[in-house]
XYZ file of C-alpha atoms in Angstrom:
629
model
C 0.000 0.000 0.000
C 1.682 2.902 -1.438
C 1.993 6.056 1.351
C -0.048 9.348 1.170
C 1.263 11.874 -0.910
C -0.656 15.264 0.086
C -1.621 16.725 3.266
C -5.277 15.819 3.003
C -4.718 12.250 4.471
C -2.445 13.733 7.321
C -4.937 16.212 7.981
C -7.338 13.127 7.703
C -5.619 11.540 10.531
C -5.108 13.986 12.541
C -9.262 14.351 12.454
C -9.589 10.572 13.703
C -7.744 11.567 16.916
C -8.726 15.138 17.662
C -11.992 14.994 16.230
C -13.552 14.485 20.081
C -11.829 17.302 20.957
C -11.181 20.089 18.258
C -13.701 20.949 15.474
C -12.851 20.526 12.269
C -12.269 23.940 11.405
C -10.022 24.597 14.470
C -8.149 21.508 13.124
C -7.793 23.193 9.793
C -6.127 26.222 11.410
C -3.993 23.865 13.589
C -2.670 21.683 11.286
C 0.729 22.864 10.637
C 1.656 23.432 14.283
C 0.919 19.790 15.042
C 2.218 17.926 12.610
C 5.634 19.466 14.190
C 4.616 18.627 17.565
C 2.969 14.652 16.722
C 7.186 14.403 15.741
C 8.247 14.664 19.026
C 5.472 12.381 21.332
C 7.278 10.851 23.561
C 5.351 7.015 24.229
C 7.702 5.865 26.862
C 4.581 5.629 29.480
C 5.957 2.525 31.221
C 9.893 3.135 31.350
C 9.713 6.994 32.504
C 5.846 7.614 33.776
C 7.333 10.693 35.450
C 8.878 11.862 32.507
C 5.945 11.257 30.258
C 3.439 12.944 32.886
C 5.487 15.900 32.363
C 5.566 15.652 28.193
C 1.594 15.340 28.534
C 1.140 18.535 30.715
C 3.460 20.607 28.377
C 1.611 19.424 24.958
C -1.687 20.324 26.776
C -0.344 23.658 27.617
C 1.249 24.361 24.019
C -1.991 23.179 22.243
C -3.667 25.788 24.583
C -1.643 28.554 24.346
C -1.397 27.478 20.343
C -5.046 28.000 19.884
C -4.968 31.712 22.199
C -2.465 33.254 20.137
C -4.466 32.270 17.002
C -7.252 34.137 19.047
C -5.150 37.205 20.282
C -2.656 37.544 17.053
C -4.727 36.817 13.917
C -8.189 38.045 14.722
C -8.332 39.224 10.945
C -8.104 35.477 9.984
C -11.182 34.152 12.120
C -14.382 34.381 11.459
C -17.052 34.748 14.221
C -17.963 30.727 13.872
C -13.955 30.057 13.679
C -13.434 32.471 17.250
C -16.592 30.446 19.085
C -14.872 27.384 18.084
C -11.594 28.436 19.500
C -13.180 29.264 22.649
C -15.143 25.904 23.126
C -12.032 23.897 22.496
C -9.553 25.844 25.123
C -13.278 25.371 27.821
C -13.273 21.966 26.624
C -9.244 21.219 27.266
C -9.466 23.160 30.628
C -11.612 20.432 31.694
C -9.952 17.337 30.387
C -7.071 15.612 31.495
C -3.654 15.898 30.265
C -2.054 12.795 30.458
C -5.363 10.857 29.035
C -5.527 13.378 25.863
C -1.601 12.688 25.381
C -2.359 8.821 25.738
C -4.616 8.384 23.453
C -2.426 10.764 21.106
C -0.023 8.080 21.669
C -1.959 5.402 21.258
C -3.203 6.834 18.202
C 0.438 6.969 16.851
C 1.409 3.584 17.307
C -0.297 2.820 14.353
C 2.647 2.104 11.953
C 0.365 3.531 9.102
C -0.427 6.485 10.461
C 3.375 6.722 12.129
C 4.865 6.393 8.977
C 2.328 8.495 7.469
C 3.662 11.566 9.668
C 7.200 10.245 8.937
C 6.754 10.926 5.283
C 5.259 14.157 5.065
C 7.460 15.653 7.277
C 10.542 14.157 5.422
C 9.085 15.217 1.832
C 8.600 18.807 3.109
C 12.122 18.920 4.553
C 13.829 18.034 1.221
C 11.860 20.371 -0.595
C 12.919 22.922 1.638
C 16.635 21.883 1.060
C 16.241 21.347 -2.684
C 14.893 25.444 -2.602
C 17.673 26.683 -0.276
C 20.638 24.535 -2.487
C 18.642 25.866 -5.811
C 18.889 29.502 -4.197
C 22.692 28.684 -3.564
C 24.023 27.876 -7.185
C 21.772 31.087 -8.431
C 23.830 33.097 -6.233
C 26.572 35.325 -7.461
C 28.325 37.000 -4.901
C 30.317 35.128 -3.212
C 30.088 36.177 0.364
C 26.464 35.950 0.227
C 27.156 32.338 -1.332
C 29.175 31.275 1.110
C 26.537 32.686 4.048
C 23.957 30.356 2.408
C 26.242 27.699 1.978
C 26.836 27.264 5.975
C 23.222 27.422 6.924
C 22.884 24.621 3.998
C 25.164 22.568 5.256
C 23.972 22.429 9.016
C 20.710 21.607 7.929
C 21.662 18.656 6.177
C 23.782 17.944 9.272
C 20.472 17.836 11.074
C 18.844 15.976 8.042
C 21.218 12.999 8.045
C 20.771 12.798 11.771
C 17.674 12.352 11.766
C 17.444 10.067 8.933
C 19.825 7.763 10.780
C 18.017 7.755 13.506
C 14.382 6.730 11.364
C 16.583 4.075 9.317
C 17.472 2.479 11.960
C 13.648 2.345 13.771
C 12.329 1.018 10.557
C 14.997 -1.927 9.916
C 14.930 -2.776 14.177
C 11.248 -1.868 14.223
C 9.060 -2.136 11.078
C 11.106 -4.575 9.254
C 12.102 -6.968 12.128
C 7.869 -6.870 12.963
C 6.951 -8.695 9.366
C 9.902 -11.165 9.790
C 8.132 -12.091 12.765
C 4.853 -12.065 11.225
C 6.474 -13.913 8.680
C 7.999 -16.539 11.329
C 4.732 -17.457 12.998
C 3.232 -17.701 10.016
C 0.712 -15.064 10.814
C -2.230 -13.702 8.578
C -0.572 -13.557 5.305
C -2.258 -10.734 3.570
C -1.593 -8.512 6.817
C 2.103 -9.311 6.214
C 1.929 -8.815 2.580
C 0.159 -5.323 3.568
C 3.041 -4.248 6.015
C 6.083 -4.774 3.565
C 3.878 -3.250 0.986
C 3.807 -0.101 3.221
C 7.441 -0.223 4.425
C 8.486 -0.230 0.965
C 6.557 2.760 0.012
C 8.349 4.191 3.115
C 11.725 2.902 2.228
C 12.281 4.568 -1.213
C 11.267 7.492 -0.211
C 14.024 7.477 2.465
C 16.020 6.150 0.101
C 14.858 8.758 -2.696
C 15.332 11.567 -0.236
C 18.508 10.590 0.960
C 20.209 10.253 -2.976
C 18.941 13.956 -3.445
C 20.442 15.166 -0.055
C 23.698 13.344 -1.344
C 23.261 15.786 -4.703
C 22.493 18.643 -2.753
C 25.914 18.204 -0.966
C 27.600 17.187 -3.866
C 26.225 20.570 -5.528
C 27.691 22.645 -1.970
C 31.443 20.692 -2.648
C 31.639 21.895 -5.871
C 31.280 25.709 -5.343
C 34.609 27.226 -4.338
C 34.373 29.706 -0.992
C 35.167 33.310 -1.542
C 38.444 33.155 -0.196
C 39.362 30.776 -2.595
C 40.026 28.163 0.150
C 37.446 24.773 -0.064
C 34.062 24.285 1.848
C 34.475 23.058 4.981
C 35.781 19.348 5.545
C 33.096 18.283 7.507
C 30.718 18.649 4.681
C 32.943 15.630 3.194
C 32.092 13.972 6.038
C 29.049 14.172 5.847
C 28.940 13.293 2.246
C 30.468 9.713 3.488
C 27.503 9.495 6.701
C 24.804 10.091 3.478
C 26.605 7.311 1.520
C 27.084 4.939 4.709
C 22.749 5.651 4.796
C 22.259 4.999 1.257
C 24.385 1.386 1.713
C 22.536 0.353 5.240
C 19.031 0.991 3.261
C 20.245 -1.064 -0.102
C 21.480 -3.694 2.159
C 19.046 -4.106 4.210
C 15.981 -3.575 1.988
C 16.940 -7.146 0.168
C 14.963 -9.941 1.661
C 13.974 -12.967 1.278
C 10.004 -12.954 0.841
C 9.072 -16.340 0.449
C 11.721 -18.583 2.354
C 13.015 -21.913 1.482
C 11.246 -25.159 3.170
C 13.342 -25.246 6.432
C 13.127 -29.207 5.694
C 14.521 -29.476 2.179
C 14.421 -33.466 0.933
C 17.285 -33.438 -2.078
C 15.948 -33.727 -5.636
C 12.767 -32.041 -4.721
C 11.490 -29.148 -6.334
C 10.248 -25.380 -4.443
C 10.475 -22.270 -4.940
C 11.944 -18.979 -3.468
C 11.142 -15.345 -4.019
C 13.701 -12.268 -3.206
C 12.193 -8.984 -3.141
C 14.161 -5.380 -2.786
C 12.356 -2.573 -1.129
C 13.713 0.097 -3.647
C 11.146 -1.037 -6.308
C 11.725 2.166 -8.659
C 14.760 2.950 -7.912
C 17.570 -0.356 -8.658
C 18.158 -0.981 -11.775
C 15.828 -3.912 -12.939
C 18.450 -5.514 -15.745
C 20.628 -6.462 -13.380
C 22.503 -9.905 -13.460
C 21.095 -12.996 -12.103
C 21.816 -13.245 -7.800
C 24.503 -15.742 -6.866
C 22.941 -18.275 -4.958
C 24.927 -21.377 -3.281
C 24.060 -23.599 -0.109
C 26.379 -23.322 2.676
C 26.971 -24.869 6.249
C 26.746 -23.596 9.567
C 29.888 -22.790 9.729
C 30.273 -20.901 6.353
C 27.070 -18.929 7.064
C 28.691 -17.627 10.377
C 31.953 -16.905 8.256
C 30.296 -14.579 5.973
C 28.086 -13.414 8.868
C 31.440 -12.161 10.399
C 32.896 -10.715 7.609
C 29.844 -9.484 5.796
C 31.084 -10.862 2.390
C 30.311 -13.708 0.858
C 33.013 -16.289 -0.504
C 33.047 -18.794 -3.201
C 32.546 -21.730 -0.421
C 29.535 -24.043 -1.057
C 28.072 -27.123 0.809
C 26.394 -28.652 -2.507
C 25.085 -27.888 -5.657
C 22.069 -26.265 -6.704
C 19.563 -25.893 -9.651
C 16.869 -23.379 -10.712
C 15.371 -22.048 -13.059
C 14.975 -18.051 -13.052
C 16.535 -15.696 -10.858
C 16.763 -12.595 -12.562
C 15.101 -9.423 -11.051
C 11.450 -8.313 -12.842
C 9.539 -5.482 -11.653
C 6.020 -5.764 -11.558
C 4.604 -2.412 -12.594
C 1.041 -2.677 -10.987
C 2.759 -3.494 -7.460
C 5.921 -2.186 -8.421
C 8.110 -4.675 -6.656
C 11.594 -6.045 -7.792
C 11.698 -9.390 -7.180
C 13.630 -12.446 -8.835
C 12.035 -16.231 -8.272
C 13.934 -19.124 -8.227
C 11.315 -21.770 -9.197
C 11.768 -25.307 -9.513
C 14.890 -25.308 -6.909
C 16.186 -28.411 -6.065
C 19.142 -30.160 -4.093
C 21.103 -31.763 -6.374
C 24.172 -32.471 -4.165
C 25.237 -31.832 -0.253
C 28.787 -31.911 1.343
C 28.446 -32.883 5.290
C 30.821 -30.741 7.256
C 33.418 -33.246 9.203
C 33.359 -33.061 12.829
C 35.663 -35.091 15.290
C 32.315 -36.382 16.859
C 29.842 -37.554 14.396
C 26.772 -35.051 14.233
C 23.470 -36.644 12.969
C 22.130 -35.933 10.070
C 19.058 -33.836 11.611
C 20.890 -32.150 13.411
C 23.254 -30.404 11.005
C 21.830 -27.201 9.665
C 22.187 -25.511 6.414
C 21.011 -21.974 4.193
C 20.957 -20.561 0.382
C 22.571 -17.792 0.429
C 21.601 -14.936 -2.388
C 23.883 -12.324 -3.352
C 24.889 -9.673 -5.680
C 26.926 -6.962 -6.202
C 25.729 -3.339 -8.768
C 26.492 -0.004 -9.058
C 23.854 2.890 -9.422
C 25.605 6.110 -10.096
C 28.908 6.291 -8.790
C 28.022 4.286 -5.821
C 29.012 0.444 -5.880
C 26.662 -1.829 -3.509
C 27.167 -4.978 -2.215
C 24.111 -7.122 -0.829
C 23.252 -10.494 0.169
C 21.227 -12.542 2.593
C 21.007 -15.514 3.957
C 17.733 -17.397 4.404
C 16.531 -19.252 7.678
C 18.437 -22.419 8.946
C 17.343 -25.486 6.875
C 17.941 -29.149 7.219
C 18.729 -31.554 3.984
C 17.677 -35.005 4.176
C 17.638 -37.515 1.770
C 14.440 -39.521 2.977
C 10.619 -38.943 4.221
C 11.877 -40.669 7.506
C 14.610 -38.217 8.259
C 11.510 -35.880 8.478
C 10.247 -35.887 12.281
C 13.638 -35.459 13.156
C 14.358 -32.531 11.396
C 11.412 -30.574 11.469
C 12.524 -30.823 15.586
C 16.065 -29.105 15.122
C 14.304 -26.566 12.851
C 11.219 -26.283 15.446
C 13.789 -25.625 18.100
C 15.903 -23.290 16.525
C 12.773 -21.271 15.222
C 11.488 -20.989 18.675
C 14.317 -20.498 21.193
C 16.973 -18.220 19.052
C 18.336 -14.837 20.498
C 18.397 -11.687 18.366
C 21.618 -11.065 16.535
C 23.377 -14.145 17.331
C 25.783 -16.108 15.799
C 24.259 -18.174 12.634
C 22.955 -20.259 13.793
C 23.836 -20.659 17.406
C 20.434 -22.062 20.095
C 20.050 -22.520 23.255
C 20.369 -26.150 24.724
C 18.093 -26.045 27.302
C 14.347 -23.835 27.531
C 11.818 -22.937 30.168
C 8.799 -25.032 30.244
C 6.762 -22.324 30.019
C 8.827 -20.683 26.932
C 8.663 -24.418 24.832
C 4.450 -24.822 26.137
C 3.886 -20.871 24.408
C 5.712 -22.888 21.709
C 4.297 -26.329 21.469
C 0.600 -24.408 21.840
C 1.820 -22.068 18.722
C 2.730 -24.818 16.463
C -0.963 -26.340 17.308
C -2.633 -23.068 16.678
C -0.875 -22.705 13.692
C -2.921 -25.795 11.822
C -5.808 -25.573 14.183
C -8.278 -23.005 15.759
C -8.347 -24.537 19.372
C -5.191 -24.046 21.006
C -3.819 -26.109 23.654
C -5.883 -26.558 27.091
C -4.021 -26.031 30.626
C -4.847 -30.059 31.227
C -2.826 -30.675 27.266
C 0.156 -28.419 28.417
C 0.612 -30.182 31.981
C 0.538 -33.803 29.658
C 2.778 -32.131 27.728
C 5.262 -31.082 30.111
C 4.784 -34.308 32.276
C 6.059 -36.073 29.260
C 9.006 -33.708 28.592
C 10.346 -33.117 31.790
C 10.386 -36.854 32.299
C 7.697 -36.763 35.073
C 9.483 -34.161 37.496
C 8.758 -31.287 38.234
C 11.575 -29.058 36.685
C 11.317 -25.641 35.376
C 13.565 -26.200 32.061
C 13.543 -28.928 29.389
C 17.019 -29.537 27.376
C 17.395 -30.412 23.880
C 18.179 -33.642 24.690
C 15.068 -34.197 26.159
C 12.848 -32.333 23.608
C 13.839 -34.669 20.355
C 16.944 -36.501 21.177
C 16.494 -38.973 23.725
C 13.758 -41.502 23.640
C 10.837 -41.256 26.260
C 11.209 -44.078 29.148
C 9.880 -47.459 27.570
C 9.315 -45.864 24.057
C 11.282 -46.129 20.951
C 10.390 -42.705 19.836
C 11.857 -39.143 21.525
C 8.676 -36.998 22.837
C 8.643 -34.935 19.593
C 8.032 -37.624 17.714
C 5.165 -38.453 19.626
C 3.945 -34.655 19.663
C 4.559 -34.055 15.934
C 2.681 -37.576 15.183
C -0.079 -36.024 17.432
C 0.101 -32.726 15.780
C 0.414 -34.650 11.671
C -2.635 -36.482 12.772
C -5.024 -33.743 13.837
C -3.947 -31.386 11.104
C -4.808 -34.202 8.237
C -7.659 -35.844 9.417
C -9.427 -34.730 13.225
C -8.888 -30.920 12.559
C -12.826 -30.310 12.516
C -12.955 -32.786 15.703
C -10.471 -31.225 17.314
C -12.095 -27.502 17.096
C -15.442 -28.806 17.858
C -13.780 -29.657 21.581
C -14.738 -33.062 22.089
C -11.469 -34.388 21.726
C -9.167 -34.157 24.892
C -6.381 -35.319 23.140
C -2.901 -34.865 25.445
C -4.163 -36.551 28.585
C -1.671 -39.241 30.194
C -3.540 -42.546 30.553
C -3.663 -42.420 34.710
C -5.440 -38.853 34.760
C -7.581 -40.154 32.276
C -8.502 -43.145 34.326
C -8.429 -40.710 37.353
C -11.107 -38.473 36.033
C -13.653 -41.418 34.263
C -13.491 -43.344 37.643
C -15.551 -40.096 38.760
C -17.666 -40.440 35.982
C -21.004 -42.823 34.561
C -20.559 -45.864 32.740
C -20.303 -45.258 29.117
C -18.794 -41.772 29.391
C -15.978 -41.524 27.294
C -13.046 -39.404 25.722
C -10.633 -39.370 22.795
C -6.670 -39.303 22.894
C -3.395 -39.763 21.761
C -2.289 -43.007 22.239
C 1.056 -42.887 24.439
C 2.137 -45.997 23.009
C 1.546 -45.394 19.256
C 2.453 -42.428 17.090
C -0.041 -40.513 15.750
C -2.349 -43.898 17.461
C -5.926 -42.325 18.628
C -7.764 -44.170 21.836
C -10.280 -44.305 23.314
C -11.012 -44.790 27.181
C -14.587 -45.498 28.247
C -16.386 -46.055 31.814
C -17.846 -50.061 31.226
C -21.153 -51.157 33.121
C -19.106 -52.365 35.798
C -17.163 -49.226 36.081
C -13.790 -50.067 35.385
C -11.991 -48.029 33.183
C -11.157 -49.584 29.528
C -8.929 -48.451 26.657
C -9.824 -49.309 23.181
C -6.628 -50.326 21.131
C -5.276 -47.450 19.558
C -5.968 -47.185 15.649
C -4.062 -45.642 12.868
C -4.133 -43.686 9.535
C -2.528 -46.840 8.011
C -2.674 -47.797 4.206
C -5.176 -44.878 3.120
C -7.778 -45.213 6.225
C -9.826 -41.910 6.610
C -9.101 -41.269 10.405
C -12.138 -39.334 11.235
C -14.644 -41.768 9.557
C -13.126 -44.388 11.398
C -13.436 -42.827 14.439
C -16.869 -42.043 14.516
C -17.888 -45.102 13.412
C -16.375 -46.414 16.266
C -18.217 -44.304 18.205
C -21.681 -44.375 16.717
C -21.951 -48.029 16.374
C -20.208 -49.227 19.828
C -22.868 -49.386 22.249
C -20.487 -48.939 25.312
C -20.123 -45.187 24.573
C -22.885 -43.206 25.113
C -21.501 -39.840 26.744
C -18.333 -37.583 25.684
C -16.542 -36.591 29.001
C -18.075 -34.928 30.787
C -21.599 -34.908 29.674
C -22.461 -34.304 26.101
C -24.076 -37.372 24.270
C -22.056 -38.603 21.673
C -25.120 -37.748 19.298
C -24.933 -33.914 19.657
C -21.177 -34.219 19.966
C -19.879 -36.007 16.768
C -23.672 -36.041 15.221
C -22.889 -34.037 12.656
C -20.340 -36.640 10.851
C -22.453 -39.479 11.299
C -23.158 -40.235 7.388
C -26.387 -39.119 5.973
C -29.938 -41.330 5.964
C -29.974 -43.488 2.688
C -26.409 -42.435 2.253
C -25.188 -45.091 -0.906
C -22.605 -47.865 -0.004
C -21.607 -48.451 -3.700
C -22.091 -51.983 -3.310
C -19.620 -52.121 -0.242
C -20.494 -54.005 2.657
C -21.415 -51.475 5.875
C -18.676 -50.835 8.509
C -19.797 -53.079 11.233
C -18.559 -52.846 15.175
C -15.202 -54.339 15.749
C -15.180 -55.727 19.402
C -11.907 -57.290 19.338
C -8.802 -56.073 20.741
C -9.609 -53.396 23.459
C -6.894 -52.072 25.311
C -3.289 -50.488 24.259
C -0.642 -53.148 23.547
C 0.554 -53.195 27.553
C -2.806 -53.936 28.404
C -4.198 -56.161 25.911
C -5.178 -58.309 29.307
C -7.125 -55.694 31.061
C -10.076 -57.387 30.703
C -10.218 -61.061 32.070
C -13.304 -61.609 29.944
C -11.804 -61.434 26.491
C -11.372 -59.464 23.814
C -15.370 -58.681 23.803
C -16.043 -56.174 26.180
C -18.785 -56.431 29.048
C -21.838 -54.675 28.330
């Protein structure tokens, strides 16, 4: 979404705040003055309240004093309605609060549309004004008068390039780094799409505004001083803090929009799209990027040294890669489609690393010139593991799970934690569910869940080890096996179940048992298996009131889980009530198939009664395998 380019939308803004508080027309006459005071807000409310108390009570008492000398100095410009209007708006600010008119002004602000909205205008009119004063400079004959000009020139692009330092740097730590995390959880995607839509907008007009301050300065080095000397050397200096700008915004406007698979499987096909912020402004026949997969290791090398060297961990092949704008959304972007693995090289290590474990990215580079300027950019994508099989898979979809979760800003490519708070991996274990599901995690699932982790104790963190290398105690499987089988198994076949809530899911067999032994025969509830992954069970309260487990049952050779399942429960007498009171009818009703639905010549599922109980307790019931009812 492209930004604003006329006052009208500022002034616009400005309404949606002040509109419960100044007429329009006193907004009209206002606008100007606070448009140079929204700049300065100060929205540090919870690390200096003191401080910001203070910054309230002196923007109510400008505002007021603003509006008064309109009053008292420029009669001649207010008509009788505009003078009543005045009036009613100093009554009405005697009478409000300070700091709540400032916080919602702040509030207000926050919005990175209407921030950057303020932002732009206010950097547009400040070029403008330098592009007049250099224009005024070079018309100039005298040279005394010249050189006059020149010095008031050149300290206010000293105080341009300040600032704009200080507004790069908010947009790459702020703006930018709030869509790769968008982009990270996999949030809404068209809300992403929206923001880096709107940061570009903002970007090349930095950018733009920036390359003419850089003309404007080269315009002031070129004119000789009247004492035949040279302009002063800190305008050279300046000259280099402008180009230093210019290079931060070209570097860091070149991301990676649509990532690599962090779980890449060699000779198998995806795509990846590169975008540049400066849409209009690089040149769009440049060469093809230089892409390569590298190691760890070589990541962190050019990470260090901020170039990128002819190592490579592999070979790769694509077709594309060369920038194309796209003049309705003018972006620059280059696509790498049908990208493949043809080849990986496994760093050696003195201690053998598996597979999984080892961690890999494409890195994208190029090097152009526009003007004089020579840039140099590249990025590297987010960590991904190569395998070379579908069972490789669980495994490393856990080192990328845990790397994508438990990294610290800025470190070392692509250095993790070993070791977590519980309560840091159960935000994260609840996220991934989320992600694929509406219902997220219940406060019984996460204490399952961290039962299972920690082992059975009680301890606050969780190591690596524990997450997806080791195996779970009498289990042949680590516990994110078992939670990613879970997780696979709800997302492609009980995701409608699952949001519905009548699925309990991560409940450890003895609570389970704990809570039916409360409950009426034939209550029942559904849950991952402990035994089997991605197994579904069900436990049940028989007519004796013991508490039974039905074997667990599988998505094995094609089966549709969810049919199964509910013709389990539909046609097995012994379950009449989901835990802890809904009958099964009104709970899983709605999938029960259809009257005079056609079997297509197929014989009708029937009940199975045979095998109830998980494998360790196949001899739960001394009756035999058909249950007691």
């Amino acid at each position: 979404m492209a930004l604003p380019q006329n006052d009208d939308v500022v002034l616009i803004a400005i309404g949606r705040f002040f509109g419960s508080y100044l007429p329009e027309s006193v907004q009209n006459v206002l606008e100007s003055w606070l448009q140079v005071k929204i700049q300065s807000v100060q929205s540090n409310q919870r690390q200096f309240p003191l401080l910001f108390v203070q910054h309230a009570h002196r923007f109510h008492n400008d505002l007021t004093q603003e509006m008064s000398r309109i009053l008292r100095d420029e009669p001649s410009g207010c008509s009788r309605d505009l003078q009543g209007a005045l009036s009613t708006a100093i009554s009405n600010l005697h009478t409000t609060n300070p700091v709540l008119v400032y916080s919602a002004l702040v509030t207000f602000l926050q919005s990175r549309e209407i921030r950057l909205t303020f932002a732009a205008s206010s950097t547009e009119h400040q070029v403008n004004e330098l592009a007049v004063l250099a224009g005024d400079l070079v018309r100039m004959v005298v040279r005394s008068q010249r050189d006059d000009v020149a010095q008031g020139l050149i300290a206010e692009l000293q105080g341009f390039v300040e600032r704009a330092a200080i507004t790069v740097q908010q947009i790459i730590a702020g703006d930018l780094s709030q869509w790769e995390l968008q982009r990270n959880e996999q949030r809404d995607e068209a809300a992403s799409a929206n923001l880096l839509n709107t940061i570009q907008s903002w970007w090349e007009l930095l950018w733009n505004a920036l390359w003419r301050v850089r003309e404007r300065i080269l315009t002031v080095l070129a004119l000789p001083s009247a004492d035949g000397g040279t302009v002063p050397a800190d305008l050279g200096q300046l000259l280099g803090q402008t180009n230093n700008l210019l290079a931060t915004l070209t570097f860091a406007g070149f991301v990676v929009e649509k990532q690599p698979p962090q779980v890449m499987k060699t000779y198998t096909r995806y795509n990846v799209r590169i975008r540049h912020m400066m849409g209009s402004r690089l040149p769009y026949w440049m060469e093809s990027f230089s892409t390569s997969i590298v190691s760890e290791s070589q990541a962190r090398d050019i990470q260090q040294s901020q170039m990128v060297h002819d190592q490579t961990s592999g070979n790769l092949t694509y077709e594309g890669g060369q920038l194309v704008r796209n003049e309705g959304s003018n972006q620059l972007e280059a696509i790498f489609r049908n990208l493949q693995i043809t080849r990986i090289v496994r760093p050696e290590r003195v201690q053998p690393v598996p597979v999984t474990d080892q961690k890999f990215a494409l890195v994208f580079s190029h090097t152009f010139f526009i003007g004089d300027l020579r840039f140099a950019i590249w990025n590297v994508s987010y960590p991904v593991v190569v395998i070379v099989h579908c069972s490789q898979e669980s495994q490393a979809w856990a080192t990328i799970v845990w790397d994508g979760a438990f990294f610290t800003p800025n470190r070392a490519l692509f250095e993790v934690a070993n070791q977590v708070s519980w309560n840091v991996l159960g935000t994260m274990l609840n996220r991934r569910f989320v992600i694929h599901m509406e219902r997220p995690l219940t406060a019984q699932n996460l204490q399952c869940l961290r039962a299972k982790a920690a082992r059975g104790s009680n301890q606050d963190f969780v190591t690596r080890d524990q997450f997806y290398r080791e195996n779970l105690p009498n289990r042949t499987f680590s516990f994110w096996s078992w939670f990613y089988a879970a997780l696979k198994v709800t997302r492609d076949h009980l995701t409608n179940i699952w949001n519905d809530g009548h699925m309990i899911g991560f409940i450890e067999r003895s609570h389970a048992e704990d809570i039916l032994k409360e409950s009426s025969p034939g209550t029942f509830l559904v849950r991952f298996s402990d035994s089997q992954l991605g197994g579904i069970t069900i436990a049940y309260v028989s007519h004796n009131r013991q508490v039974r487990h039905i074997e667990p049952f599988t998505a094995v050779n094609g089966r549709n889980l969810a049919e199964y399942l509910v013709s389990k429960i539909r046609q097995l007498p012994q379950l009449k009530v989901v835990y802890p009171g809904t009958a099964k009818g009104q709970a899983f009703g709605r999938y029960y198939p259809s009257v005079g639905q056609r079997s297509y010549g197929y014989v009708p599922v029937i009940p199975d009664y045979g095998n109830f109980g998980e494998e360790e307790e196949q001899q739960h019931n001394s009756n035999g395998n058909v249950p007691e009812e």
